[in-house]
Amino acid sequence: MTNLDMLELMMRVAYAAGTLYMMAIILRWLGPWIELDLRSKRLSWIRVITDPLIDAIRGVMPRLGPMDFAPLLALLAVWVVRTMAVGVLYSLHATAG
């Protein structure tokens, strides 16, 4: 496997991992509204992987009434990090090729 193939693989993995994590955040946020029991054994992994980031954002974000905007900010943060990571890997791929 050449360096170019490895960089392309890393780009695809970073993009897919970021997308899957964003989907987990969306499920975590919409779960109560669509009546998903996120405390059940089958779905508890969603809370396990998303709560550390969402709780960290809640810790620094002021309360804004009854709405919880922490999952939205977490979604935005993951999107920005995913875009930057893939952009850096793409620029490395372009300069190496």
Coordinates of C-alpha atoms in Angstrom, one line a residue:
M1 CA 0.0 0.0 0.0
T2 CA 1.5 3.3 -1.1
N3 CA 1.5 6.5 0.9
L4 CA -1.2 8.0 -1.4
D5 CA -3.4 5.0 -0.8
M6 CA -2.9 5.3 2.9
L7 CA -3.8 9.0 2.9
E8 CA -6.9 8.3 0.9
L9 CA -7.9 5.6 3.3
M10 CA -7.3 7.9 6.3
M11 CA -9.5 10.6 4.6
R12 CA -12.3 8.1 4.1
V13 CA -12.0 6.7 7.7
A14 CA -12.0 10.2 9.2
Y15 CA -15.0 11.3 7.2
A16 CA -16.9 8.1 8.0
A17 CA -16.1 8.2 11.7
G18 CA -17.1 11.9 12.0
T19 CA -20.4 11.2 10.1
L20 CA -21.2 8.2 12.3
Y21 CA -20.5 10.2 15.4
M22 CA -22.7 13.0 14.1
M23 CA -25.5 10.5 13.5
A24 CA -25.1 9.2 17.1
I25 CA -25.5 12.8 18.4
I26 CA -28.6 13.3 16.3
L27 CA -30.1 10.1 17.7
R28 CA -29.2 11.2 21.2
W29 CA -30.9 14.5 20.7
L30 CA -34.0 13.2 19.0
G31 CA -34.3 10.0 21.0
P32 CA -36.7 11.3 23.6
W33 CA -38.9 12.9 21.0
I34 CA -39.2 9.7 18.9
E35 CA -39.6 7.6 22.0
L36 CA -36.3 5.8 21.9
D37 CA -35.3 4.3 25.2
L38 CA -31.6 5.3 25.3
R39 CA -31.2 3.8 28.8
S40 CA -31.9 0.3 27.5
K41 CA -29.0 -2.1 27.0
R42 CA -29.5 -2.2 23.3
L43 CA -29.2 1.6 22.8
S44 CA -27.1 2.6 25.8
W45 CA -23.9 2.8 23.7
I46 CA -25.3 6.0 22.1
R47 CA -25.3 7.8 25.5
V48 CA -21.9 6.3 26.3
I49 CA -20.2 7.8 23.3
T50 CA -22.0 11.1 23.0
D51 CA -22.5 12.2 26.6
P52 CA -18.9 13.1 27.3
L53 CA -18.8 15.7 24.6
I54 CA -22.4 17.0 25.2
D55 CA -21.8 17.2 29.0
A56 CA -18.5 19.2 28.4
I57 CA -20.4 21.6 26.2
R58 CA -23.2 21.9 28.8
G59 CA -20.5 22.7 31.4
V60 CA -19.4 25.8 29.6
M61 CA -22.6 26.9 27.9
P62 CA -25.1 29.1 29.9
R63 CA -28.6 27.8 30.4
L64 CA -31.0 29.1 27.7
G65 CA -34.3 28.3 29.2
P66 CA -35.9 24.9 28.6
M67 CA -34.1 24.2 25.3
D68 CA -30.9 22.2 25.3
F69 CA -28.6 23.5 22.6
A70 CA -25.6 21.4 23.7
P71 CA -26.3 18.6 21.2
L72 CA -26.5 21.1 18.4
L73 CA -23.3 22.7 19.3
A74 CA -21.7 19.2 19.6
L75 CA -22.9 18.5 16.1
L76 CA -21.4 21.7 14.8
A77 CA -18.1 21.0 16.6
V78 CA -17.8 17.5 15.2
W79 CA -18.7 18.8 11.7
V80 CA -16.0 21.4 11.9
V81 CA -13.4 19.0 13.2
R82 CA -14.3 16.4 10.5
T83 CA -14.1 19.1 7.8
M84 CA -10.7 20.3 9.1
A85 CA -9.3 16.8 9.4
V86 CA -10.4 15.7 6.0
G87 CA -9.1 19.0 4.5
V88 CA -5.7 18.5 6.1
L89 CA -5.5 14.9 4.8
Y90 CA -6.7 16.0 1.4
S91 CA -4.0 18.7 1.2
L92 CA -1.3 16.2 2.2
H93 CA -2.7 13.8 -0.4
A94 CA -2.6 16.5 -3.1
T95 CA 0.9 17.6 -2.3
A96 CA 2.2 14.0 -2.1
G97 CA 0.6 13.1 -5.5

